[in-house]
Short mmCIF file of C-alpha atoms and ligand atoms in Angstrom, two decimals:
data_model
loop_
_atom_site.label_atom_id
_atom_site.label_comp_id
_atom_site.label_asym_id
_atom_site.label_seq_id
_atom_site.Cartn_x
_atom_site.Cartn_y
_atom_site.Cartn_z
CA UNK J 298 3.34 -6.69 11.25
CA UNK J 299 0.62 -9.73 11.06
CA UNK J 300 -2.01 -8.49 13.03
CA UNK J 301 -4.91 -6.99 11.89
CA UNK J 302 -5.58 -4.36 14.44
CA UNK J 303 -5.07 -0.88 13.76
CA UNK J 304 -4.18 1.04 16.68
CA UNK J 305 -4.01 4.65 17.34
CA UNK J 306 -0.11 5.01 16.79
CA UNK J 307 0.24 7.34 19.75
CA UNK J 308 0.33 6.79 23.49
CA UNK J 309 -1.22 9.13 25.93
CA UNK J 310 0.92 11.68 27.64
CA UNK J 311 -1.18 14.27 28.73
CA UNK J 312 -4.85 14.19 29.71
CA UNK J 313 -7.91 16.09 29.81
CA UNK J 314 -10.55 14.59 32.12
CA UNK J 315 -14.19 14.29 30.71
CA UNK J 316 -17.24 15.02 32.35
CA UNK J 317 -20.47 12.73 32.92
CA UNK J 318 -24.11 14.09 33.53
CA UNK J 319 -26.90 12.47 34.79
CA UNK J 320 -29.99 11.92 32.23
CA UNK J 321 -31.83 15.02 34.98
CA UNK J 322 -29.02 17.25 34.18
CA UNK J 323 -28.93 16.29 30.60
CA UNK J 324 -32.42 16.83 30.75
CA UNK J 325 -31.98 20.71 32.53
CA UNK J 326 -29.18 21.43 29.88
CA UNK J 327 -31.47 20.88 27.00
CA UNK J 328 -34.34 22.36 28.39
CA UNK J 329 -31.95 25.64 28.75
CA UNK J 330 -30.83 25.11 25.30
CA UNK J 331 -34.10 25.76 23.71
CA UNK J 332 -33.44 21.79 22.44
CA UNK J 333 -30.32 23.36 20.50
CA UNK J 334 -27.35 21.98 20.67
CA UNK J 335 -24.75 25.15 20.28
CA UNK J 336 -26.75 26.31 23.31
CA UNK J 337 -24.82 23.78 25.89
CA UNK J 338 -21.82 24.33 27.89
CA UNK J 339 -18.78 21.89 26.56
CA UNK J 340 -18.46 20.53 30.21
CA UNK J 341 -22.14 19.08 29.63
CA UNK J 342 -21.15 16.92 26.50
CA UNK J 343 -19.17 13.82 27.40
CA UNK J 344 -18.13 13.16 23.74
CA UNK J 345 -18.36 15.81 21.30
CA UNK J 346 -18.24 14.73 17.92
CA UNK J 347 -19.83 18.22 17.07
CA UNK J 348 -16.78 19.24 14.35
CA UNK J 349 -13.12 18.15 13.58
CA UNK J 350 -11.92 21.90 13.32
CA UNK J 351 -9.43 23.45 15.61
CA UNK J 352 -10.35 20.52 18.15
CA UNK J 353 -7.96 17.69 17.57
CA UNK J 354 -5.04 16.81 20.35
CA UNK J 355 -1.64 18.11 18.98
CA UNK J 356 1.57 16.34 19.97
CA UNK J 357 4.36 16.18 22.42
CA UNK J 358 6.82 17.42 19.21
CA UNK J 359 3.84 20.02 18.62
CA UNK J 360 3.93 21.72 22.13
CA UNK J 361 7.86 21.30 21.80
CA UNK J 362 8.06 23.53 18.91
CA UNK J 363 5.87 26.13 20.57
CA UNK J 364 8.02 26.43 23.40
CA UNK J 365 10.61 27.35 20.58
CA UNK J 366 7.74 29.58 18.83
CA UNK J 367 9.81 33.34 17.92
CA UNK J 368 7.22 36.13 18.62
CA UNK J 369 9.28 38.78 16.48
CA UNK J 370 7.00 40.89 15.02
CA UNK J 371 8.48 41.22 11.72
CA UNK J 372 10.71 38.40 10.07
CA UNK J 373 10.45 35.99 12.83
CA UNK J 374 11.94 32.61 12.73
CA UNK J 375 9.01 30.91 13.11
CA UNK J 376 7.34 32.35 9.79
CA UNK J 377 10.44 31.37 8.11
CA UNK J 378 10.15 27.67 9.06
CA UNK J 379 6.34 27.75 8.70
CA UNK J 380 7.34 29.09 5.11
CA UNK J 381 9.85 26.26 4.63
CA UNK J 382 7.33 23.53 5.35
CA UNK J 383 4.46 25.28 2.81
CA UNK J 384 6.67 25.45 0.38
CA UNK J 385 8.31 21.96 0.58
CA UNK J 386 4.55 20.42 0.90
CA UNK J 387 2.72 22.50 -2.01
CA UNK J 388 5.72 23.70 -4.21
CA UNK J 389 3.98 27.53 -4.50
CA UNK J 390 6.00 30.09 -3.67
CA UNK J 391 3.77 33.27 -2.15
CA UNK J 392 3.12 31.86 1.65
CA UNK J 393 0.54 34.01 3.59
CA UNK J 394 -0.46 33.22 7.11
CA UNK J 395 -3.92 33.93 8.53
CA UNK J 396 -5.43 32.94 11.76
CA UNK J 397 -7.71 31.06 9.81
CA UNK J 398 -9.05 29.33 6.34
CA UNK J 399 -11.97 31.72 6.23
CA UNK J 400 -9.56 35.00 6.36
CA UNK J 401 -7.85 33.36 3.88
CA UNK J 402 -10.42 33.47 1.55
CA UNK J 403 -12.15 36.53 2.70
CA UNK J 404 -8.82 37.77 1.33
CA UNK J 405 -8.25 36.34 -2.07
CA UNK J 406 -11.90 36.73 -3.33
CA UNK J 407 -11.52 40.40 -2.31
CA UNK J 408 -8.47 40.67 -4.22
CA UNK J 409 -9.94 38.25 -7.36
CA UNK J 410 -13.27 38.47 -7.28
CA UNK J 411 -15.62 41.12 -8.68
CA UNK J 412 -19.73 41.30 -8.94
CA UNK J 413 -20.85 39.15 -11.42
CA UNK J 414 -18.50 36.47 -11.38
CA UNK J 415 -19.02 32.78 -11.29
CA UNK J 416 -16.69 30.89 -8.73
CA UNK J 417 -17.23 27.21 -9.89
CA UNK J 418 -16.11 24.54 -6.76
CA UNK J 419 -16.99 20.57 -6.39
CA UNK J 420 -18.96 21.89 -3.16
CA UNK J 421 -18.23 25.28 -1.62
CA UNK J 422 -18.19 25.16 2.04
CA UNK J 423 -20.49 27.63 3.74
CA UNK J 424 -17.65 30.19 4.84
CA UNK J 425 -16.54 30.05 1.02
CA UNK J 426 -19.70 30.65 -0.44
CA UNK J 427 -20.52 33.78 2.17
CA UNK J 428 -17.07 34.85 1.05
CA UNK J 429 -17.73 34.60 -2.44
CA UNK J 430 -21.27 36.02 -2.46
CA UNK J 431 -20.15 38.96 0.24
CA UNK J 432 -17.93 40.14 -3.32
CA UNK J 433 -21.32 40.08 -5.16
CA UNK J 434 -20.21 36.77 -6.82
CA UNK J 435 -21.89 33.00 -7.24
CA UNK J 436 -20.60 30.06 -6.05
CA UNK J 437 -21.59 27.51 -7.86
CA UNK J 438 -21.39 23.83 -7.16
CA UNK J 439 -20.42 21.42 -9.70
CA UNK J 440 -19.90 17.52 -8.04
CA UNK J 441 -20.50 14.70 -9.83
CA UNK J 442 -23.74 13.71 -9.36
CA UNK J 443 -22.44 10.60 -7.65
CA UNK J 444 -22.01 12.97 -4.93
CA UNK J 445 -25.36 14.07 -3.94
CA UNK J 446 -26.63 10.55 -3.58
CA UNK J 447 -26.07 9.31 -0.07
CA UNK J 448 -26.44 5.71 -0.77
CA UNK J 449 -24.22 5.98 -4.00
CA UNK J 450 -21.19 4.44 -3.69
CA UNK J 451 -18.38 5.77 -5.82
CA UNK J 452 -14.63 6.09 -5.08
CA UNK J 453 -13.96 9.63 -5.62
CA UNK J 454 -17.55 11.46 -4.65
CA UNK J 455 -15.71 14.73 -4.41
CA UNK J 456 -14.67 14.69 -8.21
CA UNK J 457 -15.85 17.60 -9.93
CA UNK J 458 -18.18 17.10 -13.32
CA UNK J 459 -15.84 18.62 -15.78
CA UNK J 460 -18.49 18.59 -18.32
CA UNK J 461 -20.40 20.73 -16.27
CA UNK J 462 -17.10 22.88 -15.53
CA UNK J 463 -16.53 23.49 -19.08
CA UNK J 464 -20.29 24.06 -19.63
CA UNK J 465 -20.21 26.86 -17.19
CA UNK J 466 -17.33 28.46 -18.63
CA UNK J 467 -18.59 28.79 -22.07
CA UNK J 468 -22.42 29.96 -20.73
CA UNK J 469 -21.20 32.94 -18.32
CA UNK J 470 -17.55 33.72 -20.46
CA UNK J 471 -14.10 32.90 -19.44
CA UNK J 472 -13.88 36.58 -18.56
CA UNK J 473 -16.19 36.00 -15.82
CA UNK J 474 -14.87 32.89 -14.17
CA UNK J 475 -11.60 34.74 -12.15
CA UNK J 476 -10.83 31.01 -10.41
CA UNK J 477 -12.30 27.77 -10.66
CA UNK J 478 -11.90 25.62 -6.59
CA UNK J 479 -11.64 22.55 -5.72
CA UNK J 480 -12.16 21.35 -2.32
CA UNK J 481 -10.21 17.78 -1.08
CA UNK J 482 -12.21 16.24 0.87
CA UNK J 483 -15.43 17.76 -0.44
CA UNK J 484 -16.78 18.82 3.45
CA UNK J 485 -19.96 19.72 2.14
CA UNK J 486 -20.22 16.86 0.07
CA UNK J 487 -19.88 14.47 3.07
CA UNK J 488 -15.65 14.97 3.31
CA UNK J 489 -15.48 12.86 -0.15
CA UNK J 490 -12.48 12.18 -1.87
CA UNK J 491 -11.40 13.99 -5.17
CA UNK J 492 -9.07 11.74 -7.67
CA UNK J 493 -5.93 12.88 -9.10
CA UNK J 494 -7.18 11.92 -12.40
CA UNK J 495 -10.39 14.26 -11.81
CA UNK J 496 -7.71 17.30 -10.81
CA UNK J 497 -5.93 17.07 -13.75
CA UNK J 498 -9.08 16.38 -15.56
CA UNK J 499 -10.14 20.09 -14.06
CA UNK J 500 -6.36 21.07 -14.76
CA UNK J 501 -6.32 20.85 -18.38
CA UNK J 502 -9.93 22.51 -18.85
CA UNK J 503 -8.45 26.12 -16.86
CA UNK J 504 -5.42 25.39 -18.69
CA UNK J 505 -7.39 25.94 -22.07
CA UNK J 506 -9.15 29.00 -20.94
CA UNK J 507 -6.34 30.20 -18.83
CA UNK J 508 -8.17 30.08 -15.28
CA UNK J 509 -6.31 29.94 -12.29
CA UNK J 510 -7.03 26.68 -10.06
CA UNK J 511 -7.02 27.04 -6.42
CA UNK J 512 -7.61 24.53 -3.89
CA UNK J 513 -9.13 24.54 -0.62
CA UNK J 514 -6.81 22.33 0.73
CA UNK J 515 -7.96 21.84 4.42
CA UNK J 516 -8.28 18.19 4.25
CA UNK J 517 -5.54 17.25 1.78
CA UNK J 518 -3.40 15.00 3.68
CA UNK J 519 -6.74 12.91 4.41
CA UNK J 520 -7.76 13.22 0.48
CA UNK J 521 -4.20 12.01 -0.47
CA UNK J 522 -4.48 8.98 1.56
CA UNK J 523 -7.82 8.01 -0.11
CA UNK J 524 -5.98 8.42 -3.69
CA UNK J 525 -3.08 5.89 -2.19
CA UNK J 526 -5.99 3.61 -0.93
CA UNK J 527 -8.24 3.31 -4.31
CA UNK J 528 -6.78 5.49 -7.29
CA UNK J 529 -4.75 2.72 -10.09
CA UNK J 530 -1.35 3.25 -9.97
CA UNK J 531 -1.05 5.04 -6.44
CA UNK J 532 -0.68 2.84 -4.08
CA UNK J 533 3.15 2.55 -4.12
CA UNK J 534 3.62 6.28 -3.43
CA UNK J 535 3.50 7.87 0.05
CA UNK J 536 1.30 10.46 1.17
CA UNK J 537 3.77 12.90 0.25
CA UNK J 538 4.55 12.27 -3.25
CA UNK J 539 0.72 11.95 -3.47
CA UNK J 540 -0.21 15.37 -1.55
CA UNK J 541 2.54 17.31 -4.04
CA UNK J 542 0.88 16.09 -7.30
CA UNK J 543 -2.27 17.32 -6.21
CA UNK J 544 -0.68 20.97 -5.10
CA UNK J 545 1.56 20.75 -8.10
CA UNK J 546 -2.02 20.73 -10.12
CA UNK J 547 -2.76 24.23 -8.36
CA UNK J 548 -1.88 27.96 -8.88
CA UNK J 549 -2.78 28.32 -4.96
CA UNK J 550 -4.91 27.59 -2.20
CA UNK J 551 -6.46 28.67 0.98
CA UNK J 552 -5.84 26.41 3.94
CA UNK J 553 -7.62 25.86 7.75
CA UNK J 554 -4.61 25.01 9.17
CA UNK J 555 -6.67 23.77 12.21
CA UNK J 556 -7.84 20.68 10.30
CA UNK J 557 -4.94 18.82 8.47
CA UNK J 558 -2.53 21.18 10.39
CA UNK J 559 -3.40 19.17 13.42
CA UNK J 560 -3.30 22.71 14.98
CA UNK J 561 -5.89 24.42 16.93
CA UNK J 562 -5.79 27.36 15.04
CA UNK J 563 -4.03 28.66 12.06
CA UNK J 564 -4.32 29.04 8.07
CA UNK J 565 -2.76 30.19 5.01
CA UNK J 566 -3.49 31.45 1.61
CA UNK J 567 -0.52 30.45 -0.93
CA UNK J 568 -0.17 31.02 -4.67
CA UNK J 569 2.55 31.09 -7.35
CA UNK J 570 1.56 34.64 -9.24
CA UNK J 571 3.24 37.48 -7.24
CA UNK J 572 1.08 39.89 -8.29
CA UNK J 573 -1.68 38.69 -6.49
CA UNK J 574 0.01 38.08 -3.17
CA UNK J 575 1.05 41.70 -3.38
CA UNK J 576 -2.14 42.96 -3.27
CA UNK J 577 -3.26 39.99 -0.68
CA UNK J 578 -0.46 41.01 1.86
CA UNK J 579 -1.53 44.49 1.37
CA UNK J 580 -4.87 43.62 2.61
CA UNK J 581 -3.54 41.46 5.44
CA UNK J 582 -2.17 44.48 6.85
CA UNK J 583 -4.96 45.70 7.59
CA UNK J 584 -7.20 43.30 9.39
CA UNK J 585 -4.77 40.33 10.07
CA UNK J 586 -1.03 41.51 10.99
CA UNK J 587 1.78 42.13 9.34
CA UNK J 588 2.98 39.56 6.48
CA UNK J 589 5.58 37.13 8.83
CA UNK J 590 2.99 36.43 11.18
CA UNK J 591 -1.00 37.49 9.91
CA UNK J 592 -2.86 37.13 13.44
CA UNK J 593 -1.00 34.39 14.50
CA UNK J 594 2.16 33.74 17.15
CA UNK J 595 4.58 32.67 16.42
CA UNK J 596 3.88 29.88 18.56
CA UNK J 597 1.24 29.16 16.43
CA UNK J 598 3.19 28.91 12.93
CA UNK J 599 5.34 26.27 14.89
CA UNK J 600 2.26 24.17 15.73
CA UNK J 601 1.32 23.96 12.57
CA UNK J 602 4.50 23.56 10.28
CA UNK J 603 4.75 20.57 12.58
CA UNK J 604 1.56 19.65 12.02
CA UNK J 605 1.71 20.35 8.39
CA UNK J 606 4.70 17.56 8.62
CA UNK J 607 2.78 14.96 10.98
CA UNK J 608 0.03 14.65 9.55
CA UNK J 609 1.50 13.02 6.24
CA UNK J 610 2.43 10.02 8.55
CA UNK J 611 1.23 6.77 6.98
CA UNK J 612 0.57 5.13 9.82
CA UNK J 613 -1.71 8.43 11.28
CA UNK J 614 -3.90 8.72 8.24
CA UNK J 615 -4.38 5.10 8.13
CA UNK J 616 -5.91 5.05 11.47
CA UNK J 617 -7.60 8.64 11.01
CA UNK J 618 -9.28 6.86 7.78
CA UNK J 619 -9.81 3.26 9.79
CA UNK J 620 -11.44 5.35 12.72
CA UNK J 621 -13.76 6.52 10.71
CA UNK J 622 -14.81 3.84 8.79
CA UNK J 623 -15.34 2.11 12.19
CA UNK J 624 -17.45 4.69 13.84
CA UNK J 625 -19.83 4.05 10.32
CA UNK J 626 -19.63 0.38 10.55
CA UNK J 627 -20.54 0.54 13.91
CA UNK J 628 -23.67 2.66 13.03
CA UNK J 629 -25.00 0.82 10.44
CA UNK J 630 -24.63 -2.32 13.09
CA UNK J 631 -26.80 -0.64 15.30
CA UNK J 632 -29.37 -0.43 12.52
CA UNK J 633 -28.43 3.22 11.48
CA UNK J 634 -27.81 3.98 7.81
CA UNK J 635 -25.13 6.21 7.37
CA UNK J 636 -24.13 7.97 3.63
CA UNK J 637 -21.98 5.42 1.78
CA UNK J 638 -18.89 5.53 1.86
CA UNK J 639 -17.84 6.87 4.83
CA UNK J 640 -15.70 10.54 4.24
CA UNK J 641 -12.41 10.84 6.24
CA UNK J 642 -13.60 13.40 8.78
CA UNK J 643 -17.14 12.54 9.97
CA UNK J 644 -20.08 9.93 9.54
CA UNK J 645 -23.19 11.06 8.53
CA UNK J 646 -26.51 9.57 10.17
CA UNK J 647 -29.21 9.39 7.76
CA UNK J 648 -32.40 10.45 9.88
CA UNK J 649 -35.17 10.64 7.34
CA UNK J 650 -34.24 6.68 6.84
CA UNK J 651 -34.26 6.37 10.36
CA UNK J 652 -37.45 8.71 11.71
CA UNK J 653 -39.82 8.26 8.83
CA UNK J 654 -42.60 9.55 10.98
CA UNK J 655 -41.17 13.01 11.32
CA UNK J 656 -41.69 14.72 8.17
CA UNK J 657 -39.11 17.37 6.92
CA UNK J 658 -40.70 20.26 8.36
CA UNK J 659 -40.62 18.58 12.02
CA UNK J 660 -36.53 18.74 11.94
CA UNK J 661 -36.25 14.78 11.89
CA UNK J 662 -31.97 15.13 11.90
CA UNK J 663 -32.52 17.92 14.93
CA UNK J 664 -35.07 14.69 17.13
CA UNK J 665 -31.62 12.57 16.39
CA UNK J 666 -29.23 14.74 17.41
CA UNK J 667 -31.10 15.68 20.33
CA UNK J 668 -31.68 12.01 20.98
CA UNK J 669 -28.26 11.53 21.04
CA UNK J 670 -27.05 13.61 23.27
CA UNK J 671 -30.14 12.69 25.78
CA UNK J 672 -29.36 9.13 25.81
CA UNK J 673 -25.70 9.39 26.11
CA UNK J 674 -24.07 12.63 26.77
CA UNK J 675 -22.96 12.65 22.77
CA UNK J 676 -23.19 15.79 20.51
CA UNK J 677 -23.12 15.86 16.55
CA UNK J 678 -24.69 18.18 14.41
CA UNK J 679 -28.00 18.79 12.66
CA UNK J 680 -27.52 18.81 8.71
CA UNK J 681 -30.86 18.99 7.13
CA UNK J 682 -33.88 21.91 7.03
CA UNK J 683 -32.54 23.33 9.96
CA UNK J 684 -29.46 24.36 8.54
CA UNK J 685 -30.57 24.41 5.19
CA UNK J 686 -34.44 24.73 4.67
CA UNK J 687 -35.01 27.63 2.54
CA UNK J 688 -38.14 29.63 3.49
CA UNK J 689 -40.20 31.07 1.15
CA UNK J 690 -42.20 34.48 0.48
CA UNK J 691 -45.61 32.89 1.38
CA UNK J 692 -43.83 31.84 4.78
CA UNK J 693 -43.79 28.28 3.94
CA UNK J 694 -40.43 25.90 4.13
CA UNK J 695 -38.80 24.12 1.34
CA UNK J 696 -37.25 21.88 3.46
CA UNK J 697 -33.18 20.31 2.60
CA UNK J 698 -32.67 17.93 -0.29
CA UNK J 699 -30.91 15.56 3.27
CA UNK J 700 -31.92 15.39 7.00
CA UNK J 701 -28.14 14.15 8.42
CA UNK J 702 -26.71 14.16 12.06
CA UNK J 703 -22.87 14.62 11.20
CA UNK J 704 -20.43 12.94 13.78
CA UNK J 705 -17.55 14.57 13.12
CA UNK J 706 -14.27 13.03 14.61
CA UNK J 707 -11.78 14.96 16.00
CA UNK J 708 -8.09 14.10 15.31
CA UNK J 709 -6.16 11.86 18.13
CA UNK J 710 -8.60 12.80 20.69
CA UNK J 711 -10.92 9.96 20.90
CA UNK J 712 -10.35 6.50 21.58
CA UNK J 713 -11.69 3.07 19.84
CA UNK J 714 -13.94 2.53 23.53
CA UNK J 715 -14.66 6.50 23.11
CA UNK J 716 -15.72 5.53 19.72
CA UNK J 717 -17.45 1.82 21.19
CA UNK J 718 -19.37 4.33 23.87
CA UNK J 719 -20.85 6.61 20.88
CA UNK J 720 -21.86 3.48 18.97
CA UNK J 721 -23.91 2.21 22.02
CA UNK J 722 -25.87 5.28 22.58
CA UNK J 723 -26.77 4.97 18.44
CA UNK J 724 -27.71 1.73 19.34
CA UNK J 725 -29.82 2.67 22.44
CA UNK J 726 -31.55 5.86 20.41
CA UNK J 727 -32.17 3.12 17.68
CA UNK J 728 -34.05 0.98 19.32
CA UNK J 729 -36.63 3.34 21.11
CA UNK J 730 -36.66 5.15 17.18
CA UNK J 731 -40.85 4.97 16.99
CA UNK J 732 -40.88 6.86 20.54
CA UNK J 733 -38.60 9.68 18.66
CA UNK J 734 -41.25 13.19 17.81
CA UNK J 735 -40.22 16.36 16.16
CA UNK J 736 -39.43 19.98 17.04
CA UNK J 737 -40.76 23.13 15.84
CA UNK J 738 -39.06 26.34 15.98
CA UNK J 739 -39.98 29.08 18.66
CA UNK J 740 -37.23 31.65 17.87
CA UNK J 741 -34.71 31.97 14.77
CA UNK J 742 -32.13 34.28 13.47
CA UNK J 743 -32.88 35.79 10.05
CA UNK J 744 -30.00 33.80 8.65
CA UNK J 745 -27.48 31.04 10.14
CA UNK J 746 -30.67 30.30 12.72
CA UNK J 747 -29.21 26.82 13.24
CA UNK J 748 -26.46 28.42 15.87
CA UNK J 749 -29.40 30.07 17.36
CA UNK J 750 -32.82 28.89 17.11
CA UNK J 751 -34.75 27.29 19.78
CA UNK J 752 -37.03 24.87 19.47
CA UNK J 753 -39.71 23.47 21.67
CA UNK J 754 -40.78 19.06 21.28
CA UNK J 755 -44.32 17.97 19.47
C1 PLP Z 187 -13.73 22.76 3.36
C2 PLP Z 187 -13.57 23.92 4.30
N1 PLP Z 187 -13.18 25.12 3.83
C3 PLP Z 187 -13.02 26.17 4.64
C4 PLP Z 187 -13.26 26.09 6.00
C5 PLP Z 187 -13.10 27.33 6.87
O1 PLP Z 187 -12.03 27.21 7.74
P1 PLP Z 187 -12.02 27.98 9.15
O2 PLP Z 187 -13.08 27.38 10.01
O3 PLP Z 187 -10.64 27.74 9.67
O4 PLP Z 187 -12.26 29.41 8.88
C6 PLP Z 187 -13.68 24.87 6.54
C7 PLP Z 187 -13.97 24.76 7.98
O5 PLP Z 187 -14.65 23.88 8.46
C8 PLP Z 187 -13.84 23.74 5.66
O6 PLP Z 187 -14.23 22.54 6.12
#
């Protein structure tokens, strides 16, 4: 069609009502809080951008098939279409269901991974790298360097730096490396694309050392769309045909279901060697269910092997990727810079570019994010020394190489005035940005403390 408009290609048929505060009760919430944002009630957050996980709005054909969902304990239905739609999307053949991506890799690193191994990833995510270290492993990151620049610009930030791959290999010993990971988008790396050319790239190096190649696949459908929109010689292919080359690339891969599975929960762990999914399913036995269903309903498998089929709709990912973009645009309008370009699941506001007066160890990204949600009612997430400042022996802080809010979008839930409204408050926090103090810490967990900590203002 000739317009230029790109609308969200659903209408509304069910909704949930939002709730508005007054700046006093924003004000009380806060205080309550300890000026942390997982402290607050969800009814005291008119827009909550704080992750895209299990928090998208799943469809009329979604709740249909639940209705439909077979709650057999063994062999149900439902597992066997859930299977159907794996299989058609990735072409492996060992489908494992888990309630979620973390218990998907909880189980194949305990199954693959021994202490002393090297787990080479673009960027592990945080549950991956606790999984991986909980075996007595590393995980070690290995992006392009591209990728840790927030102001680079570079169509595939995800890609992993074979060089450095292969470099890895030969310093620790093939016998050491049990699987090498690749994560589309790269979430840690600001949910970055990965090329195809970079997979196979990564492909042909385990291929000479005979390493098995798994990916974490929780955003694929949002990474294939990227490859249609700026890799030569893909833009004439679908989704689809784009998401099974990368999976064909793969030996397996772990899977939040409640991302691209436009599900609210769910996983899976798939692979092609039978061996290991033997011994996986005999560990899913014992903490996740039996091997048709692992901690899910069978409601659940329905929601997601429709999802898992949705979510490849051209005309969804275009908007989900368009959404986004906007929501950066709109940021960097208001005088915000933002880490260039935008991923496909969040926008990242960079705070030590906006704050300058708050050094690292005053939590700069925590004054925004608390800023935020003051002015307006909005909630994103602190991604700096907070989360990652590494304390030393002499008690001092090394604070993180970044100080980010992340506004992370969840999928068909928010609309383009939803998305107007957040760009507003930005605006609003912008302009009163030499008013803006830091936060010290009062209280803090020994590790995670960004769930936890509270902080009082300078
Ligand atoms: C890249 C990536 N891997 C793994 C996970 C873990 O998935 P889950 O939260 O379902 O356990 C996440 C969740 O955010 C993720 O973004």
């Amino acid at each position: 069609m000739p317009f230029r408009t790109i609308i969200e290609p659903f209408r509304i048929h069910a909704t949930q009502a939002v709730t508005f505060t007054t700046p006093e009760q924003r004000e009380a919430a806060l205080e309550r809080a300890g000026y942390n944002l997982f402290g607050l009630h969800g009814d005291e957050v008119l827009i909550d951008l704080l992750t895209d996980s299990g928090t998208g709005a799943m469809s009329s054909r979604q709740w249909a098939a639940m209705m439909d969902g077979d709650e057999t304990y063994a062999g149900s239905r439902s597992f066997y279409r859930f299977q159907d739609v794996v299989r058609g999307l990735t072409g492996l053949k060992e489908v494992i269901p888990t309630h979620q991506g973390r218990a998907a890799e909880r189980i194949l690193f305990a199954v693959t991974v021994k202490p002393g191994h090297v787990v080479p990833n673009n960027t592990h995510f945080d549950t991956t790298r606790a999984n991986i270290e909980y075996c007595g492993a590393e995980a070690r990151d290995l992006v392009i360097a591209e990728g840790r620049v927030p102001a680079t610009r570079h169509p595939f930030k995800g890609n992993m730096d074979v060089a450095a791959l292969e470099a890895t290999i030969a310093q620790v010993g093939r016998e050491r490396v049990p699987l090498v990971m690749v994560t589309v988008t790269n979430n840690s790396g600001g949910g970055q694309p990965v090329s195809l050319e970079n997979l196979r790239a990564v492909r042909a190096v385990c291929d000479r050392h005979r390493i098995p190649l798994y990916l974490d696949a929780c955003r694929f459908a949002e990474n294939a769309y990227f490859i249609k929109l700026r890799e030569p010689g893909c833009a004439g292919q679908s989704p689809r045909a784009i998401a099974r080359a990368m999976f064909a690339l793969a030996d397996g891969c772990t899977m939040s279901a409640k991302k691209d599975g436009l599900a609210n929960i769910g996983g899976f762990l798939a692979m092609n060697d039978p061996d290991v999914a033997r011994e996986c399913r005999n560990l899913l036995v014992l903490t996740e269910g039996f091997p048709t269903y692992g901690g899910l309903a069978g409601y659940d498998l329905e929601a997601v092997a429709t999802g898992l089929d949705e979510v490849l709709d051209e005309e969804y990912l275009k908007y989900r990727l368009r959404s986004t973009a906007y929501l950066a645009e709109k940021a960097e309008q208001a005088g915000v810079p933002v880490v260039q370009p935008p991923g496909g699941h969040a926008v990242y506001l960079d705070a030590q570019a906006l704050l300058p007066q708050i050094p690292a160890a005053q939590y700069p990204a925590q004054a925004l994010a608390v800023e935020l949600y003051r002015a307006g009612g909005v909630r994103g997430v602190e991604i700096g020394s907070v989360m990652f400042g590494k304390r030393q022996p002499d008690g001092r802080e090394l604070p993180a190489p970044m100080e980010l809010v992340r506004l992370a979008v969840p999928r068909r839930t928010y609309t383009q005035s939803h998305v107007d409204y957040v760009a507003e408050v930005i605006a609003a926090v912008a302009e009163r940005k030499d008013r803006i103090r830091g936060y010290r810490i009062i209280e803090q967990a020994p590790w995670l403390r960004h769930f936890t900590a509270r902080f009082a203002p300078l």
